[in-house]
Coordinates of C-alpha atoms in Angstrom, one line a residue:
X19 CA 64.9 100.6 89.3
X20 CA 67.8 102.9 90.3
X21 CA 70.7 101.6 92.1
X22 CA 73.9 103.9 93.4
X23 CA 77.3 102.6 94.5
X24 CA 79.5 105.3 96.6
X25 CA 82.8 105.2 97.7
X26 CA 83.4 108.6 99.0
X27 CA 86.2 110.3 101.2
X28 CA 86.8 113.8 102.9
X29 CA 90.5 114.2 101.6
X30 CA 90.5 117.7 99.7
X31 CA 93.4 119.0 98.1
X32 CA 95.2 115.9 98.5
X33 CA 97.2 115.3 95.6
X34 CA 96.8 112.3 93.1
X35 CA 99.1 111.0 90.3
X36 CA 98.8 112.9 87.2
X37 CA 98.4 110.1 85.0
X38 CA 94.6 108.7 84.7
X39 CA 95.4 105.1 86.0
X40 CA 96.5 106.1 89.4
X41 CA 93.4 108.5 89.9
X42 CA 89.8 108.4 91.2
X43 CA 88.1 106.4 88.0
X44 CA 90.7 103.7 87.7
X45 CA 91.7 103.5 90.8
X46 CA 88.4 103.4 92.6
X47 CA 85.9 103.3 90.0
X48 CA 87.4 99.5 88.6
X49 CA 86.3 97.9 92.0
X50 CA 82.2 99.7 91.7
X51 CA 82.4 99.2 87.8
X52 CA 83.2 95.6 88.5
X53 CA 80.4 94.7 90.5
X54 CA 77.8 96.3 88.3
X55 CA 79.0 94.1 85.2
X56 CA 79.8 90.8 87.6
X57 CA 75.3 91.3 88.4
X58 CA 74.2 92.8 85.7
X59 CA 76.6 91.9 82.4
X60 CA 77.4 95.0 80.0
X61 CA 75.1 97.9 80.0
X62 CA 73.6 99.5 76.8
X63 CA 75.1 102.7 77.1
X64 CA 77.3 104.8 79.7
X65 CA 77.4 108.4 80.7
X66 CA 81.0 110.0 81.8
X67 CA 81.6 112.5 84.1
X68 CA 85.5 112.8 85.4
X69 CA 86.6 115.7 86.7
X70 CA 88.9 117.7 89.2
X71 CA 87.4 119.2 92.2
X72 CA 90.4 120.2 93.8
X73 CA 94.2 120.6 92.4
X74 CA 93.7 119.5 89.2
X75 CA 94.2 115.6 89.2
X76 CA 90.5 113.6 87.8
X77 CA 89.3 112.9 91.6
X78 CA 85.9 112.8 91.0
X79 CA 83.6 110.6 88.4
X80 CA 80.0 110.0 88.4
X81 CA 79.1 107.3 85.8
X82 CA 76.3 105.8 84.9
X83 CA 75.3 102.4 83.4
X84 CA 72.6 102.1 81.7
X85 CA 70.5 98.7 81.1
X86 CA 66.9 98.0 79.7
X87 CA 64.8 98.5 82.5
X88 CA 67.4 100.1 85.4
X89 CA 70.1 102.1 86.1
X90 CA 73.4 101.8 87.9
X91 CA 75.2 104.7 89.1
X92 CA 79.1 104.7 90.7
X93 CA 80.3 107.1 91.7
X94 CA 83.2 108.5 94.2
X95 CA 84.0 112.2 95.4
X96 CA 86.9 113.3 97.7
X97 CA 85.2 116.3 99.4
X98 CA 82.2 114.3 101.2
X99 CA 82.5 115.3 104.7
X100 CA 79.0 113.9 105.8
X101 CA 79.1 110.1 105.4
X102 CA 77.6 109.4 102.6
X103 CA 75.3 106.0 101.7
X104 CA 77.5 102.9 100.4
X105 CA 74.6 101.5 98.6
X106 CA 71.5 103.1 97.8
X107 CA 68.8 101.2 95.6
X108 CA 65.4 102.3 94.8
X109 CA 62.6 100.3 93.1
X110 CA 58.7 100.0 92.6
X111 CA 58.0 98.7 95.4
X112 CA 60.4 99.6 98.1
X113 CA 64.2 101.1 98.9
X114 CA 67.6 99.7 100.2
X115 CA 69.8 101.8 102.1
X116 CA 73.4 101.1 103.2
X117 CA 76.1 103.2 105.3
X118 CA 79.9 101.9 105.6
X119 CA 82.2 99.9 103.1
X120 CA 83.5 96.5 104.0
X121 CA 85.8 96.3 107.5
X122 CA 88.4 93.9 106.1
X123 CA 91.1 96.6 105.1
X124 CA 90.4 98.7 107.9
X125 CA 91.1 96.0 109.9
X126 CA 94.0 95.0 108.0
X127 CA 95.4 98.4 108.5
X128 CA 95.2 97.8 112.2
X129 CA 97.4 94.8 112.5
X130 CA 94.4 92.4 113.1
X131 CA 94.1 88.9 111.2
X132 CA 91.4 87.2 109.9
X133 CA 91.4 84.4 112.1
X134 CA 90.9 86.9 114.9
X135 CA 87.3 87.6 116.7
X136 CA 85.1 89.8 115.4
X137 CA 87.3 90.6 111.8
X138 CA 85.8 92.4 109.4
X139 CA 82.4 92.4 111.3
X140 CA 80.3 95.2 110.6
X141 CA 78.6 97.4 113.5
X142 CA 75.2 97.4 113.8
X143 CA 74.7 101.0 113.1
X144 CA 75.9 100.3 109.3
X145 CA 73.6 97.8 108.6
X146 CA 71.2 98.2 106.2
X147 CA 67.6 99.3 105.7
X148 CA 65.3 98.2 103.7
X149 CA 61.7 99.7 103.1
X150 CA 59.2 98.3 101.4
X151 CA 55.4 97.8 100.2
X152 CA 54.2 93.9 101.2
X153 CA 52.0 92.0 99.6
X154 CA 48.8 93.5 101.9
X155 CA 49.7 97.0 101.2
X156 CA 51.4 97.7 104.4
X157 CA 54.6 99.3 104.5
X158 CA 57.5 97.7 106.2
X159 CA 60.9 98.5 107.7
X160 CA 63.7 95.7 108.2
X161 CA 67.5 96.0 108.8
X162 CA 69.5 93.4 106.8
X163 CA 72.3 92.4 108.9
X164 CA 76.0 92.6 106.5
X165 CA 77.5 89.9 105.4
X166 CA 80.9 89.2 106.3
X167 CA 83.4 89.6 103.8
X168 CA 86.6 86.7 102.6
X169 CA 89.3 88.0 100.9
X170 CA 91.1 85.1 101.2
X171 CA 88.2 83.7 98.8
X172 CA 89.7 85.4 96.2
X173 CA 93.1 83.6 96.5
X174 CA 91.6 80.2 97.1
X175 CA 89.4 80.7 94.0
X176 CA 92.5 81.6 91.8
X177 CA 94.4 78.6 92.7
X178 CA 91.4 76.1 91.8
X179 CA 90.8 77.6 88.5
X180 CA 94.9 77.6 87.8
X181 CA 94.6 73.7 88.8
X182 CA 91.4 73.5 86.7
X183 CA 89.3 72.5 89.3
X184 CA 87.0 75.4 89.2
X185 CA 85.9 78.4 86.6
X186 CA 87.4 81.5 87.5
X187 CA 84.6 83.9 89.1
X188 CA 85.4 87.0 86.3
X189 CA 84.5 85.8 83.1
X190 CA 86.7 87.3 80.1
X191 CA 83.5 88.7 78.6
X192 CA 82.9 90.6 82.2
X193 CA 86.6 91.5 82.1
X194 CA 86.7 93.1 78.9
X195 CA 83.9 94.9 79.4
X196 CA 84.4 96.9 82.6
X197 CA 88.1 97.6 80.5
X198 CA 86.2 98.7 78.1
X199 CA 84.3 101.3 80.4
X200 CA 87.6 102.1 82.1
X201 CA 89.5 103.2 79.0
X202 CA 86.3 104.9 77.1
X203 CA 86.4 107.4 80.4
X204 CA 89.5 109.3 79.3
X205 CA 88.7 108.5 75.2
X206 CA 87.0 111.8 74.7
X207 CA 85.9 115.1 76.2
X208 CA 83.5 114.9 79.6
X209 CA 80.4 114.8 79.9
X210 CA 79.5 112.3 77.4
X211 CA 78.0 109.7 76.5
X212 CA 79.1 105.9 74.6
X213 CA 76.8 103.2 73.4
X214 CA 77.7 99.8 73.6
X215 CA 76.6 97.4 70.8
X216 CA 76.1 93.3 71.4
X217 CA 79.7 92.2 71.6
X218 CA 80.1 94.9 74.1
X219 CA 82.0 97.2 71.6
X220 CA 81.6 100.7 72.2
X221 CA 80.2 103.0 69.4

């Protein structure tokens, strides 16, 4: 199984801070790392690439996780001009395709609230596709409607696990570890590859 997460943008020669934490792999790369590690846990190994492909700042990575039996790729660029998939997943018996990231900060931006109609909603066109072998042989095709987003979960999560009336959703073991894969990015020269060992140490 292969599974790519994308957040992509047409924004060449746009300048970005020339220390690493502002650019592409921290900045962006946190949110993808993050969810790999949240499903998955810590992979066995990962493979670096962080580069420049414009004026010089580290605006582009491709990294990928590696686990037993699968790999997860994120990945971001800043000279896609042809949308891009969000999601793509491929796997023995079928593949997941997905186009558009989630609506809530877009619609933010535009000075709509979350109470309003229709926030955050994804259109149609974005949902995804799913293909697939069934249990007869046949080969299917199905779109899987998106599920709406909460970023107010987030808040309301927080102040249940400061009252101590739930966990928090991060563990400190998922925490660590996608740190871990953040700061091993800049640690030595790119491409390259680091090997993590059981207590998610890198070697």
């Amino acid at each position: 199984m292969e599974l790519e997460s994308h957040i992509d943008y047409d924004r060449p020669g746009i300048p970005l801070p020339k220390d690493h934490v502002n650019r592409a792999f921290y900045g962006l790369g946190v949110h993808t790392t993050d969810q790999m590690v949240s499903i998955f846990g810590a992979p066995e190994k990962v493979y670096y690439d962080i580069r420049s492909q414009s004026e010089g700042s580290n605006d582009y990575y491709h990294v990928e996780l590696f686990y037993k039996n699968f790999k997860a790729i994120v990945k971001t660029s800043m000279i896609v001009k042809t949308p891009y998939p969000r999601f793509i997943l491929h796997g023995t018996k079928g593949s997941f395709i997905k186009y558009g990231i989630d609506k809530q900060e877009e619609c933010l931006k535009a000075g709509r609230m979350p109470w309003e109609k229709d926030f955050g909603i994804d259109p149609k066109e974005n949902y995804g596709k799913v293909s697939f072998t069934d249990e007869e042989g046949k080969d299917r095709n199905l779109t899987i409607p998106t599920p709406l987003g909460d970023y107010g979960r987030f808040y309301d999560v927080f102040v249940e696990a400061i009252e101590g009336k739930k966990g928090s959703l991060v563990t400190e073991e998922e925490a660590l570890a996608v740190i871990e894969i953040l700061e091993n990015g800049f640690s030595g020269q790119n491409p390259r590859v680091h090997a993590f060992n059981k207590n998610n140490k890198t070697e």
